[in-house]
XYZ file of C-alpha atoms in Angstrom:
436
model
C 60.379 94.776 -34.509
C 57.987 91.982 -33.639
C 59.262 88.394 -33.240
C 59.020 87.319 -36.920
C 60.744 90.553 -37.963
C 63.466 89.970 -35.372
C 64.104 86.451 -36.679
C 64.163 87.733 -40.252
C 66.763 90.297 -39.215
C 68.929 87.611 -37.575
C 68.589 85.174 -40.468
C 69.097 87.700 -43.263
C 71.583 90.119 -41.691
C 74.010 87.615 -40.136
C 76.039 84.844 -41.816
C 74.435 81.467 -40.981
C 76.287 78.151 -41.121
C 73.093 76.326 -42.144
C 72.900 78.520 -45.246
C 76.515 79.260 -46.127
C 78.551 76.504 -44.507
C 82.215 77.368 -43.912
C 81.706 80.892 -45.277
C 79.541 81.788 -42.259
C 82.288 81.060 -39.741
C 84.187 83.981 -38.249
C 87.612 82.539 -37.329
C 88.701 82.940 -33.718
C 86.976 83.998 -30.520
C 87.490 87.744 -30.827
C 83.929 88.630 -31.807
C 82.468 86.572 -28.965
C 84.946 88.022 -26.472
C 84.109 91.573 -27.590
C 80.355 90.945 -27.532
C 80.549 89.396 -24.059
C 82.588 92.372 -22.837
C 79.902 94.687 -24.226
C 77.359 92.715 -22.170
C 79.449 92.775 -18.984
C 80.803 89.232 -19.425
C 77.628 87.333 -18.496
C 79.356 83.987 -19.087
C 81.321 84.594 -15.860
C 78.142 84.968 -13.781
C 76.832 81.389 -13.937
C 78.305 77.911 -13.579
C 78.422 75.633 -16.599
C 79.262 72.265 -18.133
C 80.815 72.366 -21.614
C 79.903 69.483 -23.952
C 81.674 68.796 -27.251
C 82.296 65.889 -29.620
C 81.449 64.753 -33.144
C 78.316 62.703 -32.437
C 76.288 62.496 -29.238
C 77.014 65.908 -27.773
C 73.385 67.000 -28.146
C 71.957 63.874 -26.488
C 74.609 64.092 -23.758
C 73.731 67.738 -23.115
C 70.009 67.001 -22.855
C 70.517 64.017 -20.531
C 72.736 66.045 -18.201
C 70.264 68.925 -18.207
C 67.382 66.570 -17.386
C 69.288 65.046 -14.462
C 70.252 68.421 -12.995
C 66.644 69.637 -13.388
C 65.343 66.580 -11.531
C 67.936 67.221 -8.819
C 66.350 70.639 -8.248
C 68.848 72.881 -10.023
C 67.650 75.749 -12.204
C 69.316 74.508 -15.378
C 70.094 76.397 -18.559
C 70.611 74.483 -21.808
C 72.203 75.891 -24.952
C 72.240 73.661 -28.050
C 72.331 74.018 -31.836
C 71.005 73.855 -34.443
C 67.284 74.130 -33.809
C 64.744 71.998 -35.668
C 61.429 73.888 -35.634
C 61.826 77.021 -33.521
C 64.883 79.226 -33.015
C 64.084 79.324 -29.308
C 64.858 75.602 -28.943
C 68.505 76.652 -28.703
C 68.066 78.420 -25.375
C 66.094 76.815 -22.538
C 65.808 76.941 -18.776
C 64.367 73.824 -17.109
C 63.119 72.781 -20.540
C 61.220 76.011 -21.228
C 62.295 77.871 -24.356
C 63.370 81.497 -24.067
C 60.388 83.833 -24.486
C 59.931 85.637 -27.808
C 60.045 89.016 -26.033
C 63.519 88.204 -24.649
C 64.828 87.629 -28.170
C 63.182 90.836 -29.439
C 64.514 92.973 -26.586
C 68.050 91.577 -26.872
C 68.259 92.345 -30.588
C 66.712 95.793 -30.180
C 69.063 96.683 -27.329
C 72.188 95.553 -29.187
C 71.328 96.059 -32.849
C 73.694 98.999 -33.275
C 76.577 97.041 -31.740
C 75.747 93.981 -33.843
C 76.015 96.073 -36.991
C 79.325 97.580 -35.841
C 80.867 94.223 -34.831
C 79.425 92.197 -37.764
C 79.350 88.881 -35.883
C 78.025 85.602 -37.251
C 74.527 84.334 -36.467
C 76.038 81.775 -34.082
C 78.082 84.391 -32.233
C 74.946 86.446 -31.600
C 72.939 83.445 -30.382
C 75.749 82.455 -27.988
C 75.843 85.991 -26.565
C 72.052 85.983 -26.223
C 72.145 82.656 -24.363
C 74.844 83.826 -21.954
C 73.013 87.096 -21.255
C 69.735 85.236 -20.652
C 71.241 82.597 -18.342
C 72.981 85.314 -16.354
C 69.869 87.493 -16.045
C 67.738 84.500 -15.022
C 70.360 83.460 -12.441
C 70.530 79.800 -13.420
C 72.297 77.477 -10.997
C 74.149 75.836 -13.869
C 73.976 75.766 -17.665
C 74.824 72.944 -20.055
C 76.562 74.533 -23.050
C 76.886 72.452 -26.212
C 79.771 73.251 -28.542
C 78.627 74.319 -32.002
C 81.501 73.089 -34.174
C 84.972 71.908 -33.207
C 85.995 73.207 -29.815
C 89.038 75.418 -29.470
C 87.722 78.167 -31.779
C 84.011 77.633 -31.180
C 82.178 80.689 -29.879
C 81.089 78.822 -26.755
C 84.725 78.340 -25.736
C 84.851 81.580 -23.764
C 83.314 79.874 -20.723
C 85.297 78.451 -17.817
C 83.158 75.455 -16.865
C 82.862 73.207 -13.831
C 83.358 70.210 -16.107
C 84.156 69.467 -19.756
C 82.635 66.479 -21.562
C 83.629 65.170 -25.009
C 81.350 62.492 -26.433
C 83.411 60.998 -29.265
C 85.581 61.781 -32.271
C 84.586 60.999 -35.855
C 84.856 62.359 -39.362
C 82.704 65.441 -39.912
C 83.273 68.991 -41.165
C 86.721 67.982 -42.433
C 86.877 71.112 -44.625
C 86.949 73.098 -41.374
C 88.411 70.839 -38.660
C 90.976 68.791 -40.618
C 91.193 65.558 -42.593
C 92.499 63.266 -39.840
C 91.007 62.113 -36.550
C 94.049 63.556 -34.753
C 93.393 67.010 -36.221
C 89.703 66.802 -35.340
C 90.464 65.549 -31.814
C 92.931 68.389 -31.275
C 90.184 70.882 -32.089
C 87.700 69.139 -29.783
C 90.295 68.942 -26.978
C 90.462 72.727 -27.039
C 87.575 72.894 -24.550
C 89.726 71.284 -21.823
C 90.517 74.033 -19.315
C 93.189 74.395 -16.627
C 92.351 72.236 -13.579
C 88.822 71.551 -14.860
C 87.961 67.813 -14.877
C 87.186 66.318 -18.270
C 85.156 63.244 -19.212
C 85.693 61.508 -22.566
C 82.748 59.211 -23.271
C 84.652 56.758 -25.493
C 88.286 55.718 -25.317
C 89.379 55.580 -28.977
C 92.850 54.175 -29.614
C 93.549 56.540 -32.516
C 93.064 59.726 -30.493
C 93.338 58.883 -26.780
C 96.848 60.365 -26.563
C 95.530 63.730 -27.769
C 93.258 63.910 -24.710
C 95.781 62.419 -22.295
C 98.424 64.955 -23.310
C 96.012 67.906 -23.276
C 94.665 66.965 -19.847
C 98.218 66.625 -18.528
C 99.107 70.030 -19.999
C 96.033 71.594 -18.351
C 96.531 69.705 -15.056
C 92.988 68.365 -15.481
C 91.625 65.124 -14.068
C 90.788 62.934 -17.091
C 88.191 60.152 -17.130
C 87.440 57.810 -20.020
C 83.838 56.840 -19.292
C 84.078 53.612 -21.296
C 86.693 52.478 -18.756
C 84.223 53.042 -15.911
C 81.017 51.426 -17.192
C 79.730 48.443 -19.115
C 76.296 49.294 -20.515
C 74.244 46.854 -22.563
C 70.645 46.187 -23.540
C 68.615 44.256 -21.022
C 67.818 40.696 -22.062
C 64.173 41.553 -21.399
C 64.273 44.442 -23.897
C 61.350 44.451 -26.303
C 62.270 45.927 -29.708
C 58.918 47.710 -29.845
C 59.311 49.269 -26.394
C 59.258 53.041 -26.164
C 61.917 52.920 -23.451
C 65.436 51.539 -23.870
C 66.077 49.116 -20.993
C 69.750 48.983 -20.069
C 71.927 47.064 -17.642
C 74.727 49.027 -15.952
C 77.919 47.439 -14.628
C 80.542 49.460 -12.795
C 83.997 48.430 -14.060
C 85.993 50.397 -11.496
C 86.528 48.757 -8.107
C 85.513 50.868 -5.116
C 84.339 49.870 -1.659
C 81.121 51.826 -2.169
C 79.438 51.739 -5.601
C 79.186 55.116 -7.352
C 75.460 54.484 -7.923
C 73.137 52.009 -6.223
C 71.232 51.048 -9.382
C 72.282 48.434 -11.935
C 69.622 49.106 -14.566
C 68.157 52.162 -16.286
C 65.208 52.923 -18.545
C 65.952 55.611 -21.133
C 63.425 57.325 -23.405
C 66.107 57.936 -26.049
C 65.945 54.557 -27.748
C 68.780 54.705 -30.295
C 71.419 52.058 -29.586
C 74.133 54.739 -29.835
C 72.843 56.194 -26.561
C 74.700 53.451 -24.684
C 77.985 55.224 -25.468
C 76.551 58.615 -24.586
C 75.079 57.326 -21.332
C 78.499 56.162 -20.131
C 79.736 59.739 -20.534
C 76.683 61.076 -18.717
C 77.178 58.733 -15.744
C 80.849 59.662 -15.449
C 79.942 63.354 -15.739
C 77.371 63.029 -12.940
C 79.984 61.251 -10.826
C 82.384 64.189 -11.335
C 79.671 66.736 -10.539
C 78.881 64.885 -7.298
C 82.577 64.915 -6.396
C 82.663 68.718 -6.640
C 79.585 69.134 -4.480
C 76.444 68.787 -6.609
C 73.633 66.990 -4.783
C 72.280 64.427 -7.233
C 70.454 61.376 -5.906
C 70.202 58.061 -7.734
C 66.446 58.567 -8.020
C 67.039 61.906 -9.776
C 69.072 60.093 -12.424
C 66.595 57.250 -12.907
C 63.594 59.583 -13.102
C 65.293 62.034 -15.470
C 66.478 59.404 -17.931
C 62.971 57.999 -18.334
C 61.729 61.410 -19.519
C 64.580 63.326 -21.144
C 62.397 64.384 -24.085
C 59.641 65.675 -21.807
C 62.028 67.523 -19.483
C 64.250 69.143 -22.097
C 62.351 69.064 -25.393
C 64.899 66.908 -27.225
C 63.763 65.824 -30.700
C 65.207 64.029 -33.701
C 67.259 61.263 -32.055
C 65.828 57.941 -33.297
C 62.512 59.726 -32.978
C 59.337 57.708 -33.684
C 56.635 59.712 -35.458
C 54.175 56.876 -36.161
C 53.797 53.143 -35.602
C 51.628 51.700 -38.434
C 53.705 51.987 -40.518
C 56.608 52.800 -38.241
C 58.081 56.185 -39.164
C 61.383 57.153 -37.581
C 63.687 60.123 -38.116
C 67.239 60.719 -36.941
C 69.600 63.657 -37.333
C 72.703 61.475 -37.814
C 74.456 62.936 -40.845
C 78.098 61.834 -40.887
C 79.862 58.499 -41.321
C 79.637 57.377 -37.682
C 76.121 58.746 -37.313
C 74.884 56.849 -40.355
C 76.512 53.633 -39.117
C 74.456 53.962 -35.937
C 71.316 54.694 -37.965
C 71.817 51.510 -39.994
C 72.409 49.516 -36.812
C 69.090 50.775 -35.426
C 67.240 50.123 -38.676
C 68.474 46.523 -38.515
C 67.199 46.243 -34.927
C 63.743 47.513 -35.909
C 61.356 44.834 -37.234
C 59.978 45.734 -40.672
C 58.979 44.204 -43.988
C 60.034 46.825 -46.568
C 62.325 49.790 -45.975
C 61.587 53.262 -47.371
C 64.383 55.849 -47.042
C 63.580 59.569 -47.308
C 67.056 61.045 -47.691
C 68.498 64.519 -48.319
C 71.993 65.942 -47.828
C 74.068 69.111 -48.130
C 76.318 69.857 -51.069
C 79.511 70.961 -49.287
C 80.430 67.526 -47.920
C 81.959 64.415 -49.467
C 79.043 61.997 -49.074
C 80.539 58.977 -50.843
C 81.356 57.121 -47.605
C 77.867 57.752 -46.270
C 76.244 56.499 -49.491
C 78.410 53.385 -49.386
C 76.979 52.552 -45.943
C 73.293 52.933 -46.814
C 71.345 49.703 -47.424
C 70.782 48.696 -51.052
C 67.714 46.672 -50.110
C 65.460 49.732 -49.745
C 63.513 52.182 -51.872
C 64.844 55.749 -51.774
C 63.008 59.056 -51.929
C 65.742 61.612 -52.613
C 64.879 65.173 -51.612
C 66.417 68.509 -50.735
C 65.747 70.652 -47.662
C 64.913 74.315 -48.218
C 68.350 75.708 -47.389
C 71.004 77.252 -49.589
C 73.451 74.409 -48.850
C 71.054 71.654 -49.948
C 72.341 69.155 -52.470
C 69.919 69.060 -55.441
C 67.756 65.949 -55.164
C 68.455 64.837 -58.749
C 72.216 65.113 -58.161
C 71.860 63.064 -54.974
C 69.887 60.416 -56.887
C 72.599 60.162 -59.565
C 75.412 59.938 -57.026
C 73.508 57.365 -54.945
C 72.909 55.190 -58.028
C 76.676 54.587 -58.222
C 76.341 52.782 -54.882
C 73.353 50.675 -55.947
C 70.748 52.834 -54.206
C 67.544 53.008 -56.232
C 64.668 55.454 -56.066
C 63.144 58.659 -57.363
C 63.877 62.294 -56.565
C 61.403 64.878 -55.291
C 61.507 68.687 -55.216
C 60.802 68.948 -51.479
C 61.183 66.907 -48.314
C 57.423 66.911 -47.796
C 56.762 65.597 -51.312
C 59.219 62.744 -50.754
C 57.690 61.935 -47.370
C 54.140 62.011 -48.736
C 55.069 59.542 -51.472
C 56.798 57.244 -48.975
C 53.630 57.191 -46.855
C 51.534 56.333 -49.918
C 53.830 53.441 -50.806
C 54.435 51.983 -47.338
C 52.417 49.125 -45.895
C 51.534 48.864 -42.197
C 54.468 46.546 -41.457
C 57.017 48.647 -43.352
C 59.534 51.143 -41.961
C 59.938 54.702 -43.238
C 63.204 56.362 -42.240
C 63.778 60.108 -42.664
C 67.273 61.584 -42.397
C 70.635 62.200 -44.023
C 70.679 65.760 -42.723
C 69.457 67.653 -39.674
C 67.692 70.005 -42.079
C 65.648 67.169 -43.612
C 64.464 66.076 -40.171
C 63.631 69.688 -39.271
C 61.055 69.866 -42.066
C 59.186 66.735 -40.934
C 59.352 66.583 -37.163
């Protein structure tokens, strides 16, 4: 098989969450354990950091990878889903896995894949672990796919676990309450492995405290360690987010010598993620990783360049301003709205699409009524029909037309928008993937 044929095999032969939703999930870790055993347990041959959470785990993973790269470590990065290219999921020092590596892995293990019948995600996790092992990375940042305890990535025994936050998402899989969701996310906490929680949330903090105690793991709530806020000199049109850092913990020697940072991920929600990143770096330094302050400052100015991160409050154009964001659940949309309000504009144009297997009423209730909507549907099996989305949105006072494709909706928004307007594209990762 060539590369396109290999991808077609993976997409068509294996159950994919992006297409089928819950039906693509293979419960438990048995398939991943068996596949890793078939490969000689590559996940045991490299060091790792495990990153989970509802929102922010992708940004956190990319920031940590960028910092470790700048510190001179050969750094693997596994994330999901991809936006444009399957190979975005698996990187070393920002470079995507080569097409030939994907082809050779599938060819070598095709017979076993057909015997085991794993999910698409289980195969990509095994591929990532095999690749990181073969390339002898110094450390790999491994992002959880969904949940934690039963996620395929949870066969690793990391140097550090990081959990960004807890919010409502995938309730049909993870549970209807924050406690149920937090219990799933806490499943990545391992025996005597330190864990950083980016945000202390009153509703769920006991879940993490109890799990860390059970696992004899040092627990840090990053929001207890740092105050992070926008610099008073911040320009709303700046392409870097200027932040002031205040250490809340009292130590004779400061953890870091700097008190300000410039970050190329400009969404306001990155302040919460950055606290988790700083606490994670502190823990890595405590266990022997050599990371200088300058490594951190340099890396955070160029996360996108170093790691290839896309789709987080991502500016595509400036006249008119066109921004996309992959936020797709209640907390994610709240942050999107906050950033829209911080962005100067005359009229607001919203290119929005969603999936059909989620209750979207809370999200629709948060979206601004003072905007014109271009309802669309991404080209995936789970897409909510654009006309259905328009009808449901109308109940919440959201007005606009529906379009058969994301591109058609985007094209119309560009025709309608003036130079001082703002076009936002989002509602689903899969909508952003078709534009970025």
